[in-house]
Amino acid sequence: MKITLTAFFVFVTIASFCQTKFPIKASDDKKYLVDQAGTPFFLNGCSLWRMPYAISYEEVKFLLEDRKKNNFNAIEIMISPDVVPYRINPDTMPVGANAFFDNDINKPNERYFKHVDSVLELCNEMNIAVVLAPLYLGCCKDGWLEIIQQYKDGEAKCREYGKWFANRYKHLPNLIWLNGGDHNPVPESIAFGEGVASVDTTHLHTSHAHPGKSSAERLKGVQWQTLSSAYTYFPSMETDTAWQYKHVYTQLYEEMLMRYKMPVILLESAYERERHTTTQTLRRQAYWALFSGASGSFFGHRDLYQLQGNWRAGLKDPGSKSMKIFYEFVKTIPWHRMRADWPHSLFVSGRGTFNSTIYPGGEDYATAMFTPDSTIAAIYLPTNRNVGVNMSRFK
């Protein structure tokens, strides 16, 4: 049986607006995220990487209130400053103090971390999940890896810092530990993860590696990793193919094939006001993630992760509104019960091109998902077209 459609499927269910009961954990089948009450939790996140040290407490509160109004229920931030001016000049930070004395991660500056305390406590009070990167390694010698590698005992120091950090903040239920920081696993980052895990196994733990492959693939067999993070942009973004950018749906399809026993989220993708990203790009990557089996996705804006200059203007750009609408849609469907239609069983025609390569193409690919009992399905069309749907697939 065939029917031609020109619109987005929307199936309305009752959405829960209750306070999330942290900490977040994996569902029993390890396919999605739930809170402590067993309520499915989709991370609708915003990247605010420099928030703990780039703006004042009052500005943090203003920013978080705005993000909540736009349906964001999670943020991702880093604690160790990522660029030289922030590392060596306390005058660039409202707190007026460096994170560490002598650039030694085992010499934390209490004044700095008191400010971090207040920021994280505020996030918890506001019921916002925090994907927390305590030690940003850096993609391009802009983090702490090169500093740490100058230590005689870098691995030991990282393991000790992981223990110290976890002991200080494990009481906050809204956290998810984030290891690495734009860098593939190295002995130092693995040691840090081991340090955290030796103190706390209650919170989820994931990793932030180079784009192109998920953290589950980068860190195979690491027991402390309990949440996989996808990280990619799109094939046509860069002329340099060394990074091997694939579409969001491609990376998540490859994740499914590996059958890792943990949920996956889209931790990072294209940012608004960077690299010719359009609002359609932002929408595509969020919907592609949802319809490809992810349990969350993070929106990013250049000015909101850098938090420099007139960053407040970035709050009014269209990307945030698109993500607000996106999450309204998430709340109308039983997303946690739905499975991605990788076999293409829902389509007769009009699905578009699945691009598994690092080369341009596949922007029109329509993702779809359905419940196992074949009573509900949804299709995301990134471009306007007619599609043929196999109605015999439904009850």
PDB file of C-alpha atoms in Angstrom, residues 143-259:
ATOM      1  CA  GLY A 143      44.232  23.530  26.036  1.00  0.00           C
ATOM      2  CA  TRP A 144      46.143  21.890  28.868  1.00  0.00           C
ATOM      3  CA  LEU A 145      47.624  18.793  27.264  1.00  0.00           C
ATOM      4  CA  GLU A 146      50.925  20.400  26.283  1.00  0.00           C
ATOM      5  CA  ILE A 147      51.284  21.864  29.775  1.00  0.00           C
ATOM      6  CA  ILE A 148      50.528  18.529  31.425  1.00  0.00           C
ATOM      7  CA  GLN A 149      52.971  16.698  29.181  1.00  0.00           C
ATOM      8  CA  GLN A 150      55.750  18.875  30.551  1.00  0.00           C
ATOM      9  CA  TYR A 151      55.184  17.417  34.011  1.00  0.00           C
ATOM     10  CA  LYS A 152      57.465  14.580  35.015  1.00  0.00           C
ATOM     11  CA  ASP A 153      54.478  12.681  36.365  1.00  0.00           C
ATOM     12  CA  GLY A 154      51.629  13.901  34.143  1.00  0.00           C
ATOM     13  CA  GLU A 155      49.533  10.758  34.306  1.00  0.00           C
ATOM     14  CA  ALA A 156      49.718  10.608  38.088  1.00  0.00           C
ATOM     15  CA  LYS A 157      48.806  14.283  38.351  1.00  0.00           C
ATOM     16  CA  CYS A 158      45.803  13.795  36.068  1.00  0.00           C
ATOM     17  CA  ARG A 159      44.615  10.812  38.073  1.00  0.00           C
ATOM     18  CA  GLU A 160      44.948  12.805  41.293  1.00  0.00           C
ATOM     19  CA  TYR A 161      43.134  15.801  39.816  1.00  0.00           C
ATOM     20  CA  GLY A 162      40.313  13.503  38.700  1.00  0.00           C
ATOM     21  CA  LYS A 163      39.951  12.208  42.259  1.00  0.00           C
ATOM     22  CA  TRP A 164      40.069  15.699  43.740  1.00  0.00           C
ATOM     23  CA  PHE A 165      37.520  17.080  41.298  1.00  0.00           C
ATOM     24  CA  ALA A 166      35.099  14.176  41.693  1.00  0.00           C
ATOM     25  CA  ASN A 167      35.293  14.390  45.482  1.00  0.00           C
ATOM     26  CA  ARG A 168      34.516  18.105  45.352  1.00  0.00           C
ATOM     27  CA  TYR A 169      31.499  17.878  43.050  1.00  0.00           C
ATOM     28  CA  LYS A 170      30.067  14.361  43.232  1.00  0.00           C
ATOM     29  CA  HIS A 171      27.366  15.621  45.606  1.00  0.00           C
ATOM     30  CA  LEU A 172      25.749  17.547  42.744  1.00  0.00           C
ATOM     31  CA  PRO A 173      23.228  15.183  41.135  1.00  0.00           C
ATOM     32  CA  ASN A 174      22.840  17.065  37.830  1.00  0.00           C
ATOM     33  CA  LEU A 175      26.341  16.402  36.472  1.00  0.00           C
ATOM     34  CA  ILE A 176      27.662  14.253  33.636  1.00  0.00           C
ATOM     35  CA  TRP A 177      31.461  13.911  33.602  1.00  0.00           C
ATOM     36  CA  LEU A 178      33.155  14.853  30.335  1.00  0.00           C
ATOM     37  CA  ASN A 179      36.667  13.594  29.727  1.00  0.00           C
ATOM     38  CA  GLY A 180      39.171  14.864  27.141  1.00  0.00           C
ATOM     39  CA  GLY A 181      38.238  18.038  25.323  1.00  0.00           C
ATOM     40  CA  ASP A 182      38.575  18.183  21.527  1.00  0.00           C
ATOM     41  CA  HIS A 183      41.345  15.591  21.658  1.00  0.00           C
ATOM     42  CA  ASN A 184      41.600  11.871  21.086  1.00  0.00           C
ATOM     43  CA  PRO A 185      42.371   9.719  24.135  1.00  0.00           C
ATOM     44  CA  VAL A 186      45.900   9.946  25.512  1.00  0.00           C
ATOM     45  CA  PRO A 187      47.363   8.340  28.654  1.00  0.00           C
ATOM     46  CA  GLU A 188      46.801  11.567  30.590  1.00  0.00           C
ATOM     47  CA  SER A 189      43.088  11.790  29.785  1.00  0.00           C
ATOM     48  CA  ILE A 190      42.570   8.103  30.514  1.00  0.00           C
ATOM     49  CA  ALA A 191      44.300   8.555  33.870  1.00  0.00           C
ATOM     50  CA  PHE A 192      41.999  11.475  34.644  1.00  0.00           C
ATOM     51  CA  GLY A 193      38.959   9.346  33.807  1.00  0.00           C
ATOM     52  CA  GLU A 194      40.235   6.580  36.053  1.00  0.00           C
ATOM     53  CA  GLY A 195      40.670   9.082  38.855  1.00  0.00           C
ATOM     54  CA  VAL A 196      37.082  10.291  38.564  1.00  0.00           C
ATOM     55  CA  ALA A 197      35.743   6.735  38.314  1.00  0.00           C
ATOM     56  CA  SER A 198      37.661   5.643  41.415  1.00  0.00           C
ATOM     57  CA  VAL A 199      35.629   8.172  43.401  1.00  0.00           C
ATOM     58  CA  ASP A 200      32.271   8.292  41.631  1.00  0.00           C
ATOM     59  CA  THR A 201      30.344   5.802  39.506  1.00  0.00           C
ATOM     60  CA  THR A 202      26.916   7.302  40.101  1.00  0.00           C
ATOM     61  CA  HIS A 203      27.079   9.939  37.393  1.00  0.00           C
ATOM     62  CA  LEU A 204      27.315   9.192  33.686  1.00  0.00           C
ATOM     63  CA  HIS A 205      30.755   9.606  32.157  1.00  0.00           C
ATOM     64  CA  THR A 206      31.537  10.406  28.530  1.00  0.00           C
ATOM     65  CA  SER A 207      34.414  11.749  26.451  1.00  0.00           C
ATOM     66  CA  HIS A 208      35.058  14.563  23.964  1.00  0.00           C
ATOM     67  CA  ALA A 209      37.508  13.414  21.303  1.00  0.00           C
ATOM     68  CA  HIS A 210      38.307  14.674  17.816  1.00  0.00           C
ATOM     69  CA  PRO A 211      35.328  14.830  15.438  1.00  0.00           C
ATOM     70  CA  GLY A 212      34.691  11.984  13.035  1.00  0.00           C
ATOM     71  CA  LYS A 213      34.078   9.103  15.414  1.00  0.00           C
ATOM     72  CA  SER A 214      32.064   8.697  18.594  1.00  0.00           C
ATOM     73  CA  SER A 215      33.656   8.484  22.013  1.00  0.00           C
ATOM     74  CA  ALA A 216      32.528   4.845  22.291  1.00  0.00           C
ATOM     75  CA  GLU A 217      34.609   4.044  19.229  1.00  0.00           C
ATOM     76  CA  ARG A 218      37.567   6.130  20.411  1.00  0.00           C
ATOM     77  CA  LEU A 219      37.552   4.532  23.863  1.00  0.00           C
ATOM     78  CA  LYS A 220      36.631   0.921  23.229  1.00  0.00           C
ATOM     79  CA  GLY A 221      36.629  -1.261  26.300  1.00  0.00           C
ATOM     80  CA  VAL A 222      36.973   1.557  28.844  1.00  0.00           C
ATOM     81  CA  GLN A 223      34.710   0.523  31.684  1.00  0.00           C
ATOM     82  CA  TRP A 224      34.145   3.954  33.173  1.00  0.00           C
ATOM     83  CA  GLN A 225      32.598   5.388  30.000  1.00  0.00           C
ATOM     84  CA  THR A 226      28.827   4.971  30.290  1.00  0.00           C
ATOM     85  CA  LEU A 227      27.599   7.466  27.673  1.00  0.00           C
ATOM     86  CA  SER A 228      28.771   7.777  24.077  1.00  0.00           C
ATOM     87  CA  SER A 229      29.226  11.189  22.448  1.00  0.00           C
ATOM     88  CA  ALA A 230      28.924  11.732  18.710  1.00  0.00           C
ATOM     89  CA  TYR A 231      30.915  14.634  17.261  1.00  0.00           C
ATOM     90  CA  THR A 232      30.857  15.633  13.609  1.00  0.00           C
ATOM     91  CA  TYR A 233      30.034  18.477  11.262  1.00  0.00           C
ATOM     92  CA  PHE A 234      29.121  17.783   7.644  1.00  0.00           C
ATOM     93  CA  PRO A 235      31.074  16.580   4.604  1.00  0.00           C
ATOM     94  CA  SER A 236      31.147  19.803   2.624  1.00  0.00           C
ATOM     95  CA  MET A 237      32.394  21.948   5.479  1.00  0.00           C
ATOM     96  CA  GLU A 238      36.154  21.594   5.053  1.00  0.00           C
ATOM     97  CA  THR A 239      38.459  21.116   2.078  1.00  0.00           C
ATOM     98  CA  ASP A 240      40.898  19.291   4.354  1.00  0.00           C
ATOM     99  CA  THR A 241      39.523  15.747   4.631  1.00  0.00           C
ATOM    100  CA  ALA A 242      41.915  14.712   7.390  1.00  0.00           C
ATOM    101  CA  TRP A 243      39.163  15.209   9.977  1.00  0.00           C
ATOM    102  CA  GLN A 244      36.781  12.994   7.971  1.00  0.00           C
ATOM    103  CA  TYR A 245      33.570  14.863   8.681  1.00  0.00           C
ATOM    104  CA  LYS A 246      30.459  12.835   7.955  1.00  0.00           C
ATOM    105  CA  HIS A 247      26.823  13.716   8.354  1.00  0.00           C
ATOM    106  CA  VAL A 248      25.268  13.348  11.793  1.00  0.00           C
ATOM    107  CA  TYR A 249      23.038  10.521  10.586  1.00  0.00           C
ATOM    108  CA  THR A 250      26.041   8.653   9.156  1.00  0.00           C
ATOM    109  CA  GLN A 251      28.004   8.748  12.393  1.00  0.00           C
ATOM    110  CA  LEU A 252      24.974   7.593  14.356  1.00  0.00           C
ATOM    111  CA  TYR A 253      24.297   4.814  11.841  1.00  0.00           C
ATOM    112  CA  GLU A 254      27.867   3.598  12.306  1.00  0.00           C
ATOM    113  CA  GLU A 255      27.329   3.792  16.069  1.00  0.00           C
ATOM    114  CA  MET A 256      24.280   1.544  15.755  1.00  0.00           C
ATOM    115  CA  LEU A 257      26.233  -1.018  13.726  1.00  0.00           C
ATOM    116  CA  MET A 258      28.835  -1.318  16.499  1.00  0.00           C
ATOM    117  CA  ARG A 259      26.140  -2.144  19.075  1.00  0.00           C
TER     118      ARG A 259
END
